[in-house]
mmCIF file of C-alpha atoms in Angstrom:
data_model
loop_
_atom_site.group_PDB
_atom_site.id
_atom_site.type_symbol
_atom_site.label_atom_id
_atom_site.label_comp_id
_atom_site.label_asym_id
_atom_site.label_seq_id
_atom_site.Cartn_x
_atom_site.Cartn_y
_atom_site.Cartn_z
ATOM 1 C CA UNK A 1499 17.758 1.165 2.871
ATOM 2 C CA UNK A 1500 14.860 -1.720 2.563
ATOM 3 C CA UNK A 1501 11.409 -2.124 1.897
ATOM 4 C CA UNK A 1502 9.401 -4.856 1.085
ATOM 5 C CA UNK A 1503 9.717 -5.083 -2.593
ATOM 6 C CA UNK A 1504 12.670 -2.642 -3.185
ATOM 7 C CA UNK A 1505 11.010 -0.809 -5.825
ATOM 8 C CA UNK A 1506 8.908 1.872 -3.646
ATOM 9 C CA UNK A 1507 9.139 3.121 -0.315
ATOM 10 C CA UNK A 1508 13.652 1.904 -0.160
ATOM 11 C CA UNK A 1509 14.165 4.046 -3.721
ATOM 12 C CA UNK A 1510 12.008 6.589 -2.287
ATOM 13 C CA UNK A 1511 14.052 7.077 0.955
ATOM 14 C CA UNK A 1512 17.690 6.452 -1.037
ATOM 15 C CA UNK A 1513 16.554 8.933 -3.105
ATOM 16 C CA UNK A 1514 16.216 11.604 -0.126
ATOM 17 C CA UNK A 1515 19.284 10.391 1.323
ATOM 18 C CA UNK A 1516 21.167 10.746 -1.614
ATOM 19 C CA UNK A 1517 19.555 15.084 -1.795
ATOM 20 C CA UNK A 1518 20.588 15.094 1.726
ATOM 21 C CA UNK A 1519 24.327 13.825 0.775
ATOM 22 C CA UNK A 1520 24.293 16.197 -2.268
ATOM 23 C CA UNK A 1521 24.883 13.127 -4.660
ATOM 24 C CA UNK A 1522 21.570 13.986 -6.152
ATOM 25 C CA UNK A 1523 19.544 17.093 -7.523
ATOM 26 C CA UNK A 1524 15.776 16.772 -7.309
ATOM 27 C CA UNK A 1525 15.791 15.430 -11.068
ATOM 28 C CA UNK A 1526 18.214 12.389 -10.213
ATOM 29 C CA UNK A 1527 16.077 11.711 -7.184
ATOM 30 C CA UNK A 1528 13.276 11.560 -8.869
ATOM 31 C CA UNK A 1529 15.561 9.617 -11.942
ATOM 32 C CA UNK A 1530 16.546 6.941 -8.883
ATOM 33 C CA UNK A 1531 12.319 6.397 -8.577
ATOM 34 C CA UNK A 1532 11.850 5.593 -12.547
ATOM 35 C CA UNK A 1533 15.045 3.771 -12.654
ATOM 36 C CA UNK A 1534 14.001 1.451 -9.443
ATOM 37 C CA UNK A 1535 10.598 0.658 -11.010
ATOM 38 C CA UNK A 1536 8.673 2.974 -8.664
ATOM 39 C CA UNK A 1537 5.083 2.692 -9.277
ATOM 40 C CA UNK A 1538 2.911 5.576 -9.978
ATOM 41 C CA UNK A 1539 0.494 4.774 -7.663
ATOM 42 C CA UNK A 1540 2.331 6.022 -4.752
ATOM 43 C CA UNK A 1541 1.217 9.855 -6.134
ATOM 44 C CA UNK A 1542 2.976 11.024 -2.249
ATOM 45 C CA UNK A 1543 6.299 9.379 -2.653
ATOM 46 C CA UNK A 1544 6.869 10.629 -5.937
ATOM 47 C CA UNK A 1545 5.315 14.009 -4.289
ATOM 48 C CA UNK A 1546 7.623 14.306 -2.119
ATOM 49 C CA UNK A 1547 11.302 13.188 -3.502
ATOM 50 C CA UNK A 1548 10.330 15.718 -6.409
ATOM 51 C CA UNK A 1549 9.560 18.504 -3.684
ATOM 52 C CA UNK A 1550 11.946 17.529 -0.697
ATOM 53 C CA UNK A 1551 14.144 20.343 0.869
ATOM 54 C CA UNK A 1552 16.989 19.376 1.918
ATOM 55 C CA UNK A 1553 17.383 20.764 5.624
ATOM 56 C CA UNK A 1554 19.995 23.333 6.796
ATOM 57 C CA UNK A 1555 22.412 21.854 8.793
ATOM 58 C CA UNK A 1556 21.514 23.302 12.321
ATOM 59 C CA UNK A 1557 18.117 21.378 11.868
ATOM 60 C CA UNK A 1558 17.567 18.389 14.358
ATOM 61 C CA UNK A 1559 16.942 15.273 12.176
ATOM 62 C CA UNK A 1560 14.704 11.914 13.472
ATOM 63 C CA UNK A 1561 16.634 9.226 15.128
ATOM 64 C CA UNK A 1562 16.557 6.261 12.702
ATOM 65 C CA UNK A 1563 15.611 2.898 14.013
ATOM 66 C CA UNK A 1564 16.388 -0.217 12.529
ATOM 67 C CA UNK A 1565 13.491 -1.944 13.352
ATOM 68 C CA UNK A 1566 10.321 0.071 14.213
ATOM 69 C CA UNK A 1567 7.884 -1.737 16.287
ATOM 70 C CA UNK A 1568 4.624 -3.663 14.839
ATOM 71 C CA UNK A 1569 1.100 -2.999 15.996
ATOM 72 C CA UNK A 1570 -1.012 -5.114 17.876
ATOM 73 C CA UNK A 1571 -3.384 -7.062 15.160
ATOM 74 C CA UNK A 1572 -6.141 -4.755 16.363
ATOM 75 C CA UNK A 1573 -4.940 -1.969 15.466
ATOM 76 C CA UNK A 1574 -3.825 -3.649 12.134
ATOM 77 C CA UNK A 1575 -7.388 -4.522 11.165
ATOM 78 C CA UNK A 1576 -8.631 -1.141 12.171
ATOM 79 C CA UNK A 1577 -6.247 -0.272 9.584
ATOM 80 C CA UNK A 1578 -7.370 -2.347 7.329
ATOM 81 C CA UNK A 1579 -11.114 -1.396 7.684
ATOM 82 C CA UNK A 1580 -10.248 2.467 7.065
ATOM 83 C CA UNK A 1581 -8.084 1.569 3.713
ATOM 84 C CA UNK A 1582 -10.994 -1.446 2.699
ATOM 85 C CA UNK A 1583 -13.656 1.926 3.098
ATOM 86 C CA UNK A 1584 -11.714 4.328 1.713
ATOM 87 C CA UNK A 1585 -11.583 2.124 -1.329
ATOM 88 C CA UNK A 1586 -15.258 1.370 -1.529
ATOM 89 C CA UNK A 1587 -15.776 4.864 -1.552
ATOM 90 C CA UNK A 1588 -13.341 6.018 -4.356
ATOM 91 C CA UNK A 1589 -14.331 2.682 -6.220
ATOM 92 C CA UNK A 1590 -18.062 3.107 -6.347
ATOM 93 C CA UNK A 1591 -17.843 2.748 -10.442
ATOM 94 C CA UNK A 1592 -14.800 0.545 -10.299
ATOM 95 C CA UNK A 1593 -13.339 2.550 -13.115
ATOM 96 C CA UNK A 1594 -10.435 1.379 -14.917
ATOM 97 C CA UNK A 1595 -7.221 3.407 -14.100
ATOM 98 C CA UNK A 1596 -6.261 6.492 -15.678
ATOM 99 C CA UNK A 1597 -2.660 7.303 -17.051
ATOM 100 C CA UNK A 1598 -3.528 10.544 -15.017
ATOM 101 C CA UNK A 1599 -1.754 9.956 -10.995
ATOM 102 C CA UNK A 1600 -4.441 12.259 -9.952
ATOM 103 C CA UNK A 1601 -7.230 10.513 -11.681
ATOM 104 C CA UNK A 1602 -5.822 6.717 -10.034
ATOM 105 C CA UNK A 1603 -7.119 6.853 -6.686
ATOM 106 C CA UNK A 1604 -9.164 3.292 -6.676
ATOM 107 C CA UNK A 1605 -5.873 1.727 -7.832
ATOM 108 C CA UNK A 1606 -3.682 3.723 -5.051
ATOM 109 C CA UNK A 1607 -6.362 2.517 -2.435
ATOM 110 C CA UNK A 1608 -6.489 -1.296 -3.958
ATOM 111 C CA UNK A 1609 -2.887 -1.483 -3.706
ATOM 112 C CA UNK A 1610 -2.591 0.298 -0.509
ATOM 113 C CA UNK A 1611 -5.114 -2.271 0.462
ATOM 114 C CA UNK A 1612 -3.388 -4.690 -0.379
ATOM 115 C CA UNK A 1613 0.017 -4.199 1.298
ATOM 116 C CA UNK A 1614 -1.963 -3.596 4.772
ATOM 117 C CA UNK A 1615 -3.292 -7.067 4.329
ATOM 118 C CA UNK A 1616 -0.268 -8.667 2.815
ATOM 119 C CA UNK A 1617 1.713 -7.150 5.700
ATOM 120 C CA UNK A 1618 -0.897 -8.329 7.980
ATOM 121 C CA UNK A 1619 0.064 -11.878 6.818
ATOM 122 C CA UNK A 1620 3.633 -11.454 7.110
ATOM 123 C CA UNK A 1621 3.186 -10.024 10.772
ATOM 124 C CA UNK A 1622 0.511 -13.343 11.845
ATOM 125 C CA UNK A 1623 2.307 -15.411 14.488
ATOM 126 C CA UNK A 1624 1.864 -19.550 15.374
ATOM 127 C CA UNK A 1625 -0.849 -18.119 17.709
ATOM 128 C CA UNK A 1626 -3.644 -17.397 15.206
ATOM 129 C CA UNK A 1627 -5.787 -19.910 13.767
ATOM 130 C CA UNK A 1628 -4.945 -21.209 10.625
ATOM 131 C CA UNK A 1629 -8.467 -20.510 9.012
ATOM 132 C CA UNK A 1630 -8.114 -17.049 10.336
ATOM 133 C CA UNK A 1631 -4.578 -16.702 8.003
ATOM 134 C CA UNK A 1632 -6.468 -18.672 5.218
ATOM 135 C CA UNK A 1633 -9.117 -15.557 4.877
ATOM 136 C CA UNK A 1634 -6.273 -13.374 5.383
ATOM 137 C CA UNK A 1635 -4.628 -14.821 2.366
ATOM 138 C CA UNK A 1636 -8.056 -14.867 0.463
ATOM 139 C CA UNK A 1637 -8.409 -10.672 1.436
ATOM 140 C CA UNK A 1638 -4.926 -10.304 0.320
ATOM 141 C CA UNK A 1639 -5.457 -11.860 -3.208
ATOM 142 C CA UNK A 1640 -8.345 -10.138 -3.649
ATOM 143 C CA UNK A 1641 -7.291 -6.516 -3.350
ATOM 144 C CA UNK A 1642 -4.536 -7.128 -5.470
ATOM 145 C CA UNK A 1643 -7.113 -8.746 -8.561
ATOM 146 C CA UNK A 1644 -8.568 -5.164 -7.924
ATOM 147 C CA UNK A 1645 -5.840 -3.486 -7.816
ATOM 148 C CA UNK A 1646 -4.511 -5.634 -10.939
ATOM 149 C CA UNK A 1647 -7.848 -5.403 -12.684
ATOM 150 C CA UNK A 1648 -8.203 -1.368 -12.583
ATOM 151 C CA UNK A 1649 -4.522 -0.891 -13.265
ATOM 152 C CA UNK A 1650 -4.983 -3.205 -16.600
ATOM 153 C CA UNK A 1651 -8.285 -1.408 -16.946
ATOM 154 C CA UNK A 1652 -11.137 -3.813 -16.666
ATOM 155 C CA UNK A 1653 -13.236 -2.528 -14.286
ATOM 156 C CA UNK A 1654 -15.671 -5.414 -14.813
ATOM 157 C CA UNK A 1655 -13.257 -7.895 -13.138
ATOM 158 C CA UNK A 1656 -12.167 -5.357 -10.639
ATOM 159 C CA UNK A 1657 -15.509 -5.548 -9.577
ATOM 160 C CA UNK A 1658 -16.183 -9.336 -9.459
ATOM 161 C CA UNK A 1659 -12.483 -8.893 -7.104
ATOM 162 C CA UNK A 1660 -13.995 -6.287 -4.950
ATOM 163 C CA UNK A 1661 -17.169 -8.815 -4.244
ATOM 164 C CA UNK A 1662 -14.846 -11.412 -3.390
ATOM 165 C CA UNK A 1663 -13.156 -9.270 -0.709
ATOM 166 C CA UNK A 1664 -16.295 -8.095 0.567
ATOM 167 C CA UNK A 1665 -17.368 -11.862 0.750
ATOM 168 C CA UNK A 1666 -13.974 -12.478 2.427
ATOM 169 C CA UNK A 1667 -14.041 -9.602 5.046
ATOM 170 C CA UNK A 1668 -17.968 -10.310 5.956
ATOM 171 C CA UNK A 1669 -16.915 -14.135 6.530
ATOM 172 C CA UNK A 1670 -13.855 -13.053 8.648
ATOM 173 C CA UNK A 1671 -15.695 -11.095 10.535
ATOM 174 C CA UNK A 1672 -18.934 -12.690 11.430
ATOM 175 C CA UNK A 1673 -16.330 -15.575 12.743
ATOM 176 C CA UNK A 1674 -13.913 -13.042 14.528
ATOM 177 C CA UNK A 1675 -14.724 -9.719 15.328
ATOM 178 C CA UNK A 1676 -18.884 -9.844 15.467
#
């Protein structure tokens, strides 16, 4: 099981596969997320190794794929767009974190933010232009100074990163999508 940094969305699935195999009570699955270095941030992964069912037997279970298949870069920066709102909107007071998962929501958006970009990048083929990856890049490190900045709780420099993206987005798209 893989995902991009091993320490989120991989634990979070070996976890379930290890309920499913009866290796693991919901405890030790949830013991698997602390030990892989599972942020808190990701309140519905946590969510939902702690609650998972395991399935009766008779159930059907989803064909895995080894590879799933990528989205067109529209689709991507529509993407984008709803997480880069979504965060404006919880972030209106660029609050610091909380200890409190409930309480975190401007740091789950930054960071969710920031993967969508990052992944963005990763996805980018010879085709683009290489000012287009440049703002990219520039978007990417920006959401994750937010992110960063509210997690370590200064709000004031989550702010000055949140200008910076807006600055980045708004030049992006004035030369792309306007």
């Amino acid at each position: 099981i893989h995902c991009h940094h091993g320490h989120h969305r991989g634990p979070a699935a070996a976890a379930i596969a290890c309920r499913i195999e009866g290796t693991a009570d919901a405890d030790r699955a949830v013991q698997i997320m602390v030990i892989a270095g599972t942020s808190r941030d990701y309140v519905g992964l946590w969510r939902d190794v702690a609650t998972f069912v395991v399935p009766d037997d008779d159930v059907p279970l989803p064909r895995l794929v080894e590879i799933a298949p990528s989205e067109s870069m529209a689709a991507v920066m529509a993407q984008i767009s709803r997480r880069f709102d979504r965060l404006e909107t919880s972030s209106a007071a660029m609050r610091p974190s909380s200890a409190e998962p409930s309480y975190d929501r401007p740091a789950q958006d930054a960071l969710l933010l920031h993967e969508t970009l990052h992944e963005a990048i990763r996805g980018l083929t010879s085709g683009y232009d290489p000012k287009f990856r440049k703002w990219l890049v520039q978007s990417d490190d920006a959401a994750k100074g937010v992110y960063d900045s509210l997690r370590s709780g200064s709000a004031d420099t989550a702010r000055r990163h949140f200008k910076a993206l807006q600055q980045s987005c708004t030049q992006c798209h004035k030369a792309y999508r306007n």
